[in-house]
Amino acid sequence: MRLKGRLLSVAEMVPRSKCVVDVGTDHGRLPVWLVKSGIAERAIVTDISAASLKKAEALIKAHGLESKIEPRVGDGLSVVYPGEADTVIVAGMGGLLIRDILKNAPHVTASVKTFVLQPMRAQGLLRKWLADNGYTIVDESLVREKDKFYEVIVARHGRQHIPKDVYYDIGYMLIKKQDPLLKEFIEHKMAKIAAIIEQLESQGTPDSKKELDEFKRKLEEYREVYQWVTRYDRSSR
Ligand SMILES: C[S@@+](CC[C@H](N)C(=O)[O-])C[C@H]1O[C@@H](n2cnc3c(N)ncnc32)[C@H](O)[C@@H]1O
């Protein structure tokens, strides 16, 4: 079985693990790939939906991995015991849901070494929550599928100092490691903000004025990061 795009990028960020938990596994492709490729010795796969988990169960059976991958129906990490897993993956969900899944299971997360998170939205809020709650982001990557960018965040327990709020939106590790898609990613974000600014300017109400100022400030911050990033971008030299 081959993975591509977003799921492959998530898989590539998973360290060698004794036991991986894939929360909200749905189709189960990620844990099957991880176990088959030897990155994970075993896996627990969970989903709040029994119907979704059935898909994973069928895939596990088709690959003969019933002794290595255990499906469990349940909410977040509530069906995982402390000490069971060294790596937790939560992919393909909103950043606030990912935050809640970690927040609601401190007794489980305490013994987990690595968290591989792939939020579909609210990425900035998730990064801020991680930084404010004893996590440190140790790696990040970007992947693009058609015109959509996906962000993969690898976190561990630890302290982290985020010097500017803009690094919640544009992950600091992406800048540090000069992710090959970073320039395009920031351009994409700036274009989205510019479109919002244009829309707010056309409204011209007192409420929209406050929002407008906030978005203009954000755009300025993104521009600063963009200038910094393109200075070191080999392709622009
Ligand atoms: C969009 S799918 C993502 C599947 C897979 N992780 C991926 O990245 O391709 C989201 C899955 O998360 C499950 N889910 C949503 N909320 C959940 C929760 N609180 N706990 C466990 N699973 C949840 C849904 O039932 C669904 O199967």
XYZ file of N, CA and C and ligand atoms in Angstrom:
738
model
N 0.835 -1.202 0.000
C 0.000 0.000 0.000
C 0.879 1.264 0.000
N 0.515 2.217 -0.868
C 1.329 3.433 -0.951
C 0.552 4.624 -0.412
N 1.265 5.515 0.262
C 0.646 6.761 0.711
C 1.167 7.875 -0.168
N 0.362 8.944 -0.306
C 0.893 10.108 -1.021
C 0.354 11.380 -0.371
N 0.892 12.507 -0.807
C 0.386 13.816 -0.391
C 0.380 14.016 1.117
N -0.747 14.491 1.612
C -0.887 14.852 3.029
C -0.557 13.677 3.956
N -1.127 12.494 3.660
C -0.912 11.361 4.571
C 0.544 10.907 4.578
N 1.198 10.963 3.399
C 2.609 10.589 3.347
C 3.444 11.568 4.180
N 3.111 12.856 4.094
C 3.857 13.856 4.872
C 3.698 13.627 6.366
N 2.485 13.245 6.781
C 2.275 12.937 8.203
C 3.130 11.715 8.561
N 3.045 10.667 7.733
C 3.774 9.426 8.013
C 5.280 9.677 8.134
N 5.811 10.551 7.262
C 7.254 10.814 7.263
C 7.718 11.521 8.537
N 6.789 12.123 9.262
C 7.170 12.830 10.494
C 7.072 11.930 11.729
N 6.633 10.699 11.548
C 6.461 9.797 12.701
C 7.794 9.112 13.014
N 8.270 9.226 14.269
C 9.540 8.557 14.604
C 9.324 7.056 14.827
N 10.411 6.299 14.844
C 10.298 4.869 15.160
C 9.630 4.736 16.526
N 8.594 3.922 16.597
C 7.798 3.858 17.831
C 7.464 2.412 18.183
N 7.336 2.194 19.476
C 6.882 0.864 19.923
C 5.382 0.757 19.683
N 4.664 1.829 20.078
C 3.221 1.820 19.860
C 2.719 3.219 19.506
N 2.092 3.314 18.356
C 1.523 4.576 17.869
C 0.017 4.536 18.102
N -0.548 5.654 18.567
C -2.014 5.762 18.585
C -2.405 6.702 17.458
N -3.285 6.262 16.586
C -3.816 7.148 15.546
C -5.254 7.497 15.946
N -5.421 8.736 16.437
C -6.745 9.175 16.914
C -7.552 9.665 15.710
N -8.775 9.181 15.569
C -9.608 9.585 14.431
C -9.054 8.996 13.148
N -8.825 7.682 13.179
C -8.099 7.023 12.079
C -8.901 6.925 10.789
N -10.226 6.811 10.892
C -11.138 6.683 9.746
C -10.755 5.479 8.868
N -10.125 5.713 7.711
C -9.776 4.643 6.769
C -8.641 3.752 7.264
N -7.856 4.234 8.235
C -6.773 3.423 8.808
C -5.533 3.285 7.941
N -5.428 4.048 6.856
C -4.291 3.886 5.938
C -2.945 4.211 6.600
N -2.970 5.260 7.436
C -1.723 5.712 8.068
C -1.129 4.646 9.008
N -1.901 4.130 9.970
C -1.311 3.110 10.859
C -0.923 1.825 10.128
N -1.694 1.441 9.120
C -1.336 0.221 8.365
C 0.016 0.442 7.695
N 0.194 1.600 7.080
C 1.467 1.910 6.406
C 2.615 1.934 7.419
N 2.375 2.549 8.588
C 3.442 2.684 9.602
C 3.887 1.318 10.125
N 2.933 0.426 10.337
C 3.279 -0.903 10.858
C 3.939 -1.736 9.747
N 3.374 -1.669 8.555
C 3.952 -2.444 7.439
C 5.380 -2.017 7.122
N 5.648 -0.709 7.280
C 6.996 -0.237 6.940
C 7.968 -0.367 8.124
N 7.464 -0.851 9.255
C 8.337 -1.095 10.412
C 8.611 0.143 11.259
N 7.996 1.263 10.925
C 8.209 2.486 11.737
C 7.532 2.319 13.096
N 6.371 1.689 13.092
C 5.703 1.397 14.371
C 5.647 -0.112 14.553
N 6.029 -0.578 15.771
C 5.950 -2.023 16.026
C 4.499 -2.450 16.090
N 3.690 -1.604 16.759
C 2.249 -1.868 16.798
C 1.483 -0.550 16.864
N 0.162 -0.652 16.730
C -0.650 0.573 16.749
C -1.998 0.322 17.399
N -2.515 1.398 18.006
C -3.900 1.414 18.485
C -4.580 2.447 17.605
N -5.719 2.101 17.017
C -6.409 3.080 16.183
C -7.776 3.357 16.785
N -8.094 4.628 16.920
C -9.359 4.980 17.557
C -10.187 5.835 16.612
N -11.492 5.778 16.829
C -12.382 6.705 16.124
C -13.662 6.828 16.933
N -14.216 8.031 16.953
C -15.458 8.270 17.696
C -16.632 7.612 16.972
N -16.434 7.344 15.686
C -17.496 6.751 14.876
C -17.206 5.270 14.614
N -18.154 4.416 15.057
C -17.980 2.973 14.840
C -17.965 2.668 13.341
N -18.751 3.421 12.575
C -18.809 3.188 11.124
C -17.461 3.499 10.481
N -16.829 4.609 10.940
C -15.498 4.952 10.398
C -14.482 3.871 10.753
N -14.548 3.420 12.013
C -13.568 2.427 12.465
C -13.699 1.114 11.682
N -14.911 0.811 11.242
C -15.142 -0.421 10.446
C -14.262 -0.397 9.191
N -14.076 0.799 8.610
C -13.235 0.903 7.403
C -11.802 0.506 7.750
N -11.334 1.041 8.906
C -9.965 0.713 9.339
C -9.848 -0.782 9.621
N -10.878 -1.349 10.279
C -10.847 -2.781 10.611
C -10.721 -3.638 9.344
N -11.460 -3.236 8.306
C -11.414 -3.995 7.040
C -10.008 -3.924 6.435
N -9.389 -2.742 6.494
C -8.048 -2.574 5.917
C -7.004 -3.377 6.709
N -7.150 -3.338 8.050
C -6.222 -4.085 8.919
C -6.303 -5.583 8.572
N -7.532 -6.067 8.420
C -7.760 -7.485 8.094
C -7.182 -7.812 6.708
N -7.419 -6.924 5.757
C -6.933 -7.161 4.386
C -5.408 -7.290 4.354
N -4.731 -6.619 5.307
C -3.261 -6.690 5.360
C -2.773 -7.706 6.398
N -3.697 -8.429 7.008
C -3.332 -9.461 7.990
C -2.624 -8.903 9.215
N -3.031 -7.706 9.646
C -2.320 -7.054 10.760
C -3.135 -7.043 12.065
N -4.108 -7.964 12.191
C -4.986 -7.961 13.377
C -4.211 -8.109 14.681
N -3.049 -8.812 14.644
C -2.296 -9.005 15.898
C -1.463 -7.766 16.250
N -1.325 -6.831 15.308
C -0.450 -5.666 15.554
C -1.203 -4.342 15.639
N -2.413 -4.286 15.102
C -3.167 -3.026 15.118
C -4.522 -3.269 15.789
N -4.735 -2.540 16.891
C -5.951 -2.769 17.666
C -6.927 -1.600 17.509
N -8.122 -1.836 16.972
C -9.105 -0.763 16.839
C -9.919 -0.573 18.124
N -10.183 0.692 18.466
C -11.010 0.985 19.649
C -11.958 2.138 19.323
N -13.235 1.963 19.612
C -14.192 3.052 19.387
C -14.179 3.962 20.602
N -14.082 5.266 20.375
C -14.153 6.178 21.520
C -13.733 7.587 21.156
N -13.968 8.483 22.122
C -13.676 9.901 21.951
C -12.204 10.187 22.284
N -11.496 10.694 21.320
C -10.108 11.129 21.541
C -9.234 10.056 22.151
N -8.541 10.439 23.251
C -7.624 9.502 23.911
C -8.286 8.802 25.105
N -9.624 8.934 25.217
C -10.318 8.355 26.383
C -10.248 6.834 26.403
N -9.935 6.227 25.255
C -9.882 4.764 25.205
C -8.430 4.244 25.201
N -7.512 5.140 25.593
C -6.097 4.748 25.651
C -5.641 4.853 27.103
N -4.876 3.888 27.570
C -4.393 3.903 28.953
C -3.026 4.574 29.044
N -2.741 5.204 30.191
C -1.421 5.817 30.361
C -0.320 4.785 30.137
N 0.715 5.187 29.423
C 1.867 4.304 29.209
C 1.727 3.364 28.024
N 0.570 3.346 27.371
C 0.387 2.406 26.252
C 1.152 2.814 24.999
N 1.241 4.144 24.776
C 1.801 4.591 23.487
C 2.950 5.559 23.677
N 3.931 5.481 22.786
C 5.003 6.492 22.831
C 4.772 7.602 21.804
N 3.905 7.344 20.805
C 3.614 8.374 19.795
C 2.113 8.487 19.588
N 1.628 9.731 19.533
C 0.210 9.970 19.248
C 0.114 10.777 17.956
N -0.753 10.327 17.059
C -1.002 11.063 15.811
C -2.455 11.538 15.834
N -2.660 12.812 15.556
C -4.035 13.299 15.358
C -4.008 14.110 14.058
N -4.604 13.561 13.009
C -4.508 14.195 11.687
C -5.885 14.363 11.068
N -5.980 15.409 10.235
C -7.200 15.597 9.452
C -8.368 16.147 10.231
N -8.079 16.773 11.384
C -9.156 17.385 12.196
C -8.821 18.850 12.429
N -9.816 19.606 12.915
C -9.584 21.012 13.209
C -8.605 21.181 14.372
N -7.884 22.297 14.373
C -6.896 22.542 15.430
C -7.510 22.600 16.818
N -8.735 23.101 16.918
C -9.356 23.209 18.246
C -9.775 21.844 18.774
N -10.196 20.961 17.854
C -10.540 19.597 18.267
C -9.267 18.852 18.702
N -8.185 19.067 17.959
C -6.906 18.421 18.335
C -6.486 18.916 19.720
N -6.607 20.235 19.929
C -6.280 20.812 21.251
C -7.107 20.130 22.343
N -8.422 19.993 22.117
C -9.295 19.401 23.138
C -8.942 17.943 23.404
N -8.566 17.231 22.347
C -8.207 15.814 22.522
C -6.975 15.688 23.433
N -5.999 16.587 23.252
C -4.798 16.550 24.117
C -5.145 17.048 25.527
N -5.909 18.138 25.576
C -6.258 18.784 26.857
C -7.061 17.852 27.766
N -7.948 17.031 27.159
C -8.841 16.186 27.953
C -8.190 14.901 28.459
N -6.937 14.656 28.107
C -6.321 13.382 28.511
C -4.907 13.588 29.058
N -4.753 14.471 30.074
C -3.389 14.729 30.555
C -2.707 13.482 31.123
N -3.510 12.560 31.693
C -2.939 11.334 32.269
C -2.364 10.436 31.162
N -2.902 10.552 29.937
C -2.379 9.741 28.820
C -1.209 10.474 28.153
N -1.384 11.777 27.906
C -0.342 12.512 27.170
C 0.976 12.574 27.964
N 0.870 12.513 29.293
C 2.071 12.656 30.137
C 3.164 11.663 29.755
N 2.785 10.446 29.369
C 3.817 9.431 29.084
C 4.090 9.273 27.585
N 3.485 10.129 26.779
C 3.722 10.067 25.338
C 4.943 10.922 25.014
N 5.807 10.424 24.124
C 7.021 11.183 23.810
C 6.787 12.162 22.657
N 6.134 11.695 21.605
C 5.997 12.521 20.389
C 4.544 12.626 19.949
N 4.161 13.828 19.549
C 2.808 14.088 19.049
C 2.942 14.582 17.603
N 2.336 13.866 16.676
C 2.356 14.299 15.274
C 0.946 14.787 14.947
N 0.844 16.097 14.704
C -0.468 16.730 14.592
C -0.617 17.358 13.215
N -1.773 17.157 12.623
C -1.991 17.761 11.294
C -3.365 18.441 11.302
N -3.373 19.682 11.798
C -4.641 20.424 11.871
C -5.073 20.937 10.498
N -6.384 20.850 10.228
C -6.908 21.322 8.934
C -7.184 22.827 8.976
N -7.457 23.349 10.179
C -7.648 24.807 10.345
C -7.261 25.150 11.774
N -7.325 26.459 12.113
C -6.955 26.950 13.452
C -5.548 26.474 13.862
N -4.649 26.435 12.877
C -3.276 25.964 13.155
C -2.589 26.900 14.155
N -2.829 28.212 14.001
C -2.200 29.194 14.886
C -2.654 29.021 16.333
N -3.953 28.774 16.506
C -4.477 28.588 17.875
C -3.901 27.327 18.506
N -3.729 26.286 17.677
C -3.150 25.047 18.208
C -1.688 25.285 18.619
N -0.920 25.982 17.774
C 0.493 26.248 18.126
C 0.567 27.048 19.426
N -0.331 28.026 19.563
C -0.299 28.861 20.776
C -0.647 28.013 21.996
N -1.659 27.160 21.852
C -2.047 26.314 22.985
C -0.870 25.395 23.372
N -0.205 24.841 22.381
C 0.934 23.947 22.664
C 2.010 24.708 23.445
N 2.329 25.913 22.947
C 3.402 26.697 23.597
C 3.015 27.100 25.016
N 1.714 27.362 25.242
C 1.258 27.812 26.570
C 1.040 26.655 27.537
N 1.120 25.424 27.038
C 0.743 24.288 27.886
C 1.812 23.203 27.971
N 3.069 23.641 27.953
C 4.160 22.709 28.231
C 4.564 21.819 27.068
N 4.297 22.261 25.847
C 4.767 21.506 24.680
C 5.766 22.365 23.913
N 6.664 21.710 23.201
C 7.578 22.426 22.334
C 7.497 21.809 20.932
N 7.436 22.668 19.930
C 7.356 22.167 18.556
C 8.771 21.879 18.081
N 9.041 20.614 17.745
C 10.413 20.231 17.392
C 10.620 20.102 15.887
N 9.536 19.996 15.156
C 9.653 19.912 13.697
C 8.306 20.272 13.063
N 8.369 20.688 11.822
C 7.145 21.004 11.083
C 7.419 20.742 9.613
N 6.358 20.504 8.862
C 6.525 20.449 7.405
C 5.248 20.898 6.717
N 5.416 21.276 5.458
C 4.288 21.706 4.639
C 4.134 20.742 3.488
N 2.890 20.547 3.091
C 2.636 19.767 1.874
C 1.493 20.457 1.135
N 1.559 20.379 -0.200
C 0.492 20.996 -0.977
C -0.200 19.936 -1.823
N -1.515 19.958 -1.769
C -2.302 19.101 -2.661
C -3.210 20.031 -3.434
N -3.072 20.056 -4.743
C -3.766 21.027 -5.602
C -3.487 22.429 -5.063
N -4.525 23.213 -4.713
C -4.214 24.572 -4.253
C -4.336 24.698 -2.733
N -4.282 23.576 -2.027
C -4.410 23.627 -0.572
C -3.097 23.223 0.105
N -2.728 23.990 1.119
C -1.528 23.660 1.895
C -1.945 22.962 3.191
N -1.163 21.969 3.588
C -1.392 21.297 4.864
C -0.141 21.459 5.723
N -0.369 21.622 7.029
C 0.754 21.823 7.961
C 0.854 20.610 8.899
N 2.036 20.055 9.005
C 2.261 18.939 9.932
C 3.169 19.439 11.053
N 2.724 19.242 12.291
C 3.448 19.758 13.457
C 3.886 18.582 14.330
N 5.168 18.564 14.692
C 5.651 17.524 15.615
C 5.984 18.203 16.941
N 5.325 17.750 18.006
C 5.539 18.377 19.320
C 5.981 17.338 20.344
N 6.694 17.840 21.347
C 7.101 17.002 22.489
C 6.832 17.797 23.750
N 6.972 17.185 24.898
C 6.849 17.941 26.146
C 8.086 18.816 26.288
N 7.891 20.041 26.730
C 9.036 20.933 26.912
C 8.610 22.374 26.871
N 9.583 23.239 26.996
C 9.294 24.679 26.992
C 9.669 25.264 25.658
N 8.968 26.336 25.313
C 9.220 26.962 24.029
C 8.931 28.449 24.146
N 9.823 29.253 23.608
C 9.573 30.697 23.622
C 9.248 31.142 22.208
N 8.048 31.674 22.022
C 7.661 32.178 20.694
C 7.825 33.696 20.735
N 8.844 34.234 20.043
C 9.159 35.651 20.190
C 8.108 36.600 19.616
N 7.325 36.157 18.602
C 6.321 37.032 17.981
C 5.089 36.208 17.641
N 3.912 36.842 17.767
C 2.658 36.127 17.488
C 2.596 35.568 16.068
N 3.283 36.236 15.132
C 3.216 35.784 13.741
C 3.726 34.343 13.587
N 4.597 33.909 14.504
C 5.129 32.547 14.415
C 4.129 31.482 14.875
N 2.963 31.925 15.367
C 1.889 30.945 15.587
C 1.241 30.615 14.241
N 1.174 31.617 13.360
C 0.538 31.405 12.050
C 1.512 30.805 11.034
N 2.743 31.241 11.106
C 3.781 30.714 10.196
C 4.804 30.040 11.112
N 4.671 28.737 11.224
C 5.466 27.998 12.214
C 6.961 28.318 12.143
N 7.536 28.598 13.296
C 8.943 28.998 13.373
C 9.874 27.918 12.791
N 9.511 26.648 13.030
C 10.365 25.553 12.528
C 10.376 25.502 11.002
N 9.265 25.944 10.385
C 9.213 25.978 8.916
C 10.244 26.964 8.391
N 10.387 28.072 9.141
C 11.342 29.115 8.745
C 12.762 28.615 9.012
N 12.934 28.055 10.196
C 14.278 27.615 10.597
C 14.829 26.566 9.621
N 13.979 25.621 9.222
C 14.491 24.569 8.333
C 14.319 24.928 6.855
N 13.834 26.143 6.611
C 13.628 26.629 5.236
C 12.825 25.628 4.401
N 11.633 25.334 4.884
C 10.763 24.406 4.163
C 10.628 24.851 2.706
N 10.790 23.926 1.747
C 10.762 24.316 0.330
C 9.452 24.986 -0.112
N 8.361 24.744 0.620
C 7.079 25.345 0.211
C 6.763 26.640 0.971
N 7.683 27.060 1.842
C 7.369 28.180 2.744
C 7.024 29.473 2.015
N 7.814 29.788 0.993
C 7.594 31.039 0.269
C 6.168 31.058 -0.323
N 5.824 29.984 -1.013
C 4.482 29.893 -1.620
C 3.384 29.894 -0.552
N 3.679 29.256 0.570
C 2.703 29.191 1.665
C 2.404 30.595 2.196
N 3.452 31.382 2.400
C 3.234 32.749 2.912
C 2.524 33.588 1.846
N 2.912 33.403 0.592
C 2.234 34.152 -0.497
C 0.741 33.833 -0.485
N 0.428 32.561 -0.310
C -0.972 32.105 -0.275
C -1.714 32.766 0.898
N -1.056 32.813 2.062
C -1.683 33.423 3.244
C -1.868 34.925 3.037
N -0.857 35.568 2.431
C -0.956 37.026 2.211
C -2.091 37.341 1.232
N -2.251 36.490 0.204
C -3.316 36.727 -0.787
C -4.685 36.606 -0.120
N -4.806 35.646 0.798
C -6.092 35.461 1.498
C -6.418 36.690 2.354
N -5.399 37.187 3.068
C -5.606 38.362 3.931
C -5.893 39.593 3.078
N -5.198 39.735 1.958
C -5.419 40.900 1.090
C -6.872 40.904 0.585
N -7.402 39.703 0.294
C -8.797 39.614 -0.176
C -9.764 40.024 0.938
N -9.463 39.626 2.169
C -10.326 40.001 3.314
C -10.274 41.520 3.505
N -9.065 42.087 3.401
C -8.898 43.538 3.570
C -9.738 44.284 2.519
N -9.682 43.783 1.298
C -10.435 44.436 0.222
C -11.935 44.410 0.531
N -12.384 43.259 1.039
C -13.811 43.112 1.351
C -14.205 44.054 2.499
N -13.371 44.107 3.546
C -13.685 44.971 4.705
C -13.663 46.441 4.304
N -12.728 46.790 3.415
C -12.638 48.193 2.980
C -13.917 48.602 2.252
N -14.503 47.653 1.521
C -15.728 47.985 0.779
C -16.923 48.127 1.719
N -16.848 47.508 2.924
C -17.963 47.623 3.892
C -17.970 48.992 4.569
N -16.797 49.423 5.011
C -16.630 50.753 5.587
C -17.447 51.062 6.842
N -17.824 50.047 7.644
C -18.560 50.289 8.897
C -17.557 50.420 10.055
N -17.988 51.004 11.234
C -17.053 51.119 12.371
C -16.541 49.752 12.825
N -17.414 48.736 12.785
C -16.988 47.380 13.188
C -15.923 46.842 12.235
N -16.179 47.064 10.928
C -15.233 46.532 9.947
C -13.903 47.273 10.032
N -13.924 48.528 10.511
C -12.693 49.335 10.622
C -11.720 48.666 11.614
N -12.290 48.199 12.751
C -11.448 47.569 13.771
C -10.817 46.274 13.214
N -11.669 45.506 12.559
C -11.193 44.245 11.968
C -10.147 44.528 10.882
N -10.444 45.590 10.118
C -9.554 45.982 9.026
C -8.146 46.293 9.550
N -8.096 47.068 10.645
C -6.798 47.424 11.229
C -6.037 46.169 11.653
N -6.793 45.227 12.236
C -6.181 43.988 12.722
C -5.591 43.189 11.546
N -6.352 43.096 10.444
C -5.871 42.346 9.278
C -4.701 43.060 8.596
N -4.733 44.395 8.613
C -3.618 45.141 8.007
C -2.335 44.893 8.802
N -2.497 44.852 10.130
C -1.333 44.595 10.994
C -0.762 43.191 10.707
N -1.692 42.233 10.568
C -1.284 40.852 10.276
C -0.542 40.773 8.937
N -1.086 41.462 7.933
C -0.469 41.433 6.605
C 0.951 42.000 6.662
N 1.102 43.062 7.435
C 2.426 43.687 7.596
C 3.413 42.687 8.227
N 2.927 41.977 9.255
C 3.791 40.974 9.919
C 4.178 39.858 8.944
N 3.209 39.389 8.150
C 3.486 38.340 7.168
C 4.524 38.836 6.158
N 4.368 40.126 5.743
C 5.311 40.695 4.764
C 6.736 40.683 5.304
N 6.844 41.039 6.601
C 8.187 41.052 7.226
C 8.811 39.670 7.182
N 8.011 38.645 7.544
C 8.541 37.270 7.528
C 8.887 36.884 6.092
N 8.026 37.254 5.164
C 8.233 36.912 3.754
C 9.542 37.504 3.237
N 9.782 38.772 3.598
C 11.020 39.422 3.145
C 12.232 38.692 3.704
N 12.123 38.335 4.948
C 13.221 37.639 5.615
C 13.471 36.290 4.946
N 12.356 35.567 4.679
C 12.458 34.228 4.083
C 13.029 34.305 2.665
N 12.563 35.271 1.864
C 13.016 35.332 0.471
C 14.471 35.798 0.373
N 14.934 36.487 1.396
C 16.353 36.882 1.415
C 17.255 35.657 1.391
N 16.776 34.582 2.036
C 17.599 33.373 2.141
C 17.167 32.291 1.169
N 16.180 32.633 0.324
C 15.669 31.651 -0.620
C 16.606 31.561 -1.824
N 17.226 30.394 -1.986
C 18.219 30.245 -3.060
C 17.594 30.529 -4.429
N 16.337 30.108 -4.592
C 15.717 30.248 -5.910
C 15.494 31.706 -6.290
N 15.508 32.618 -5.305
C 15.262 34.024 -5.639
C 16.568 34.805 -5.814
N 17.711 34.089 -5.646
C 18.990 34.804 -5.813
C 19.371 34.943 -7.265
C -11.422 13.730 8.273
S -11.210 12.242 9.118
C -9.441 12.123 9.185
C -8.992 10.705 9.015
C -7.496 10.501 9.085
N -6.988 10.778 10.403
C -6.775 11.335 8.048
O -6.008 12.234 8.423
O -6.972 11.101 6.843
C -11.623 12.622 10.793
C -11.970 11.377 11.608
O -11.919 11.752 12.982
C -12.986 11.148 13.670
N -13.231 11.943 14.891
C -13.825 13.145 14.996
N -13.830 13.551 16.274
C -13.203 12.589 16.997
C -12.901 12.422 18.375
N -13.232 13.336 19.280
N -12.269 11.304 18.760
C -11.930 10.342 17.854
N -12.206 10.446 16.535
C -12.826 11.548 16.110
C -14.117 11.146 12.646
O -15.090 10.165 12.962
C -13.365 10.852 11.348
O -13.308 9.463 11.083
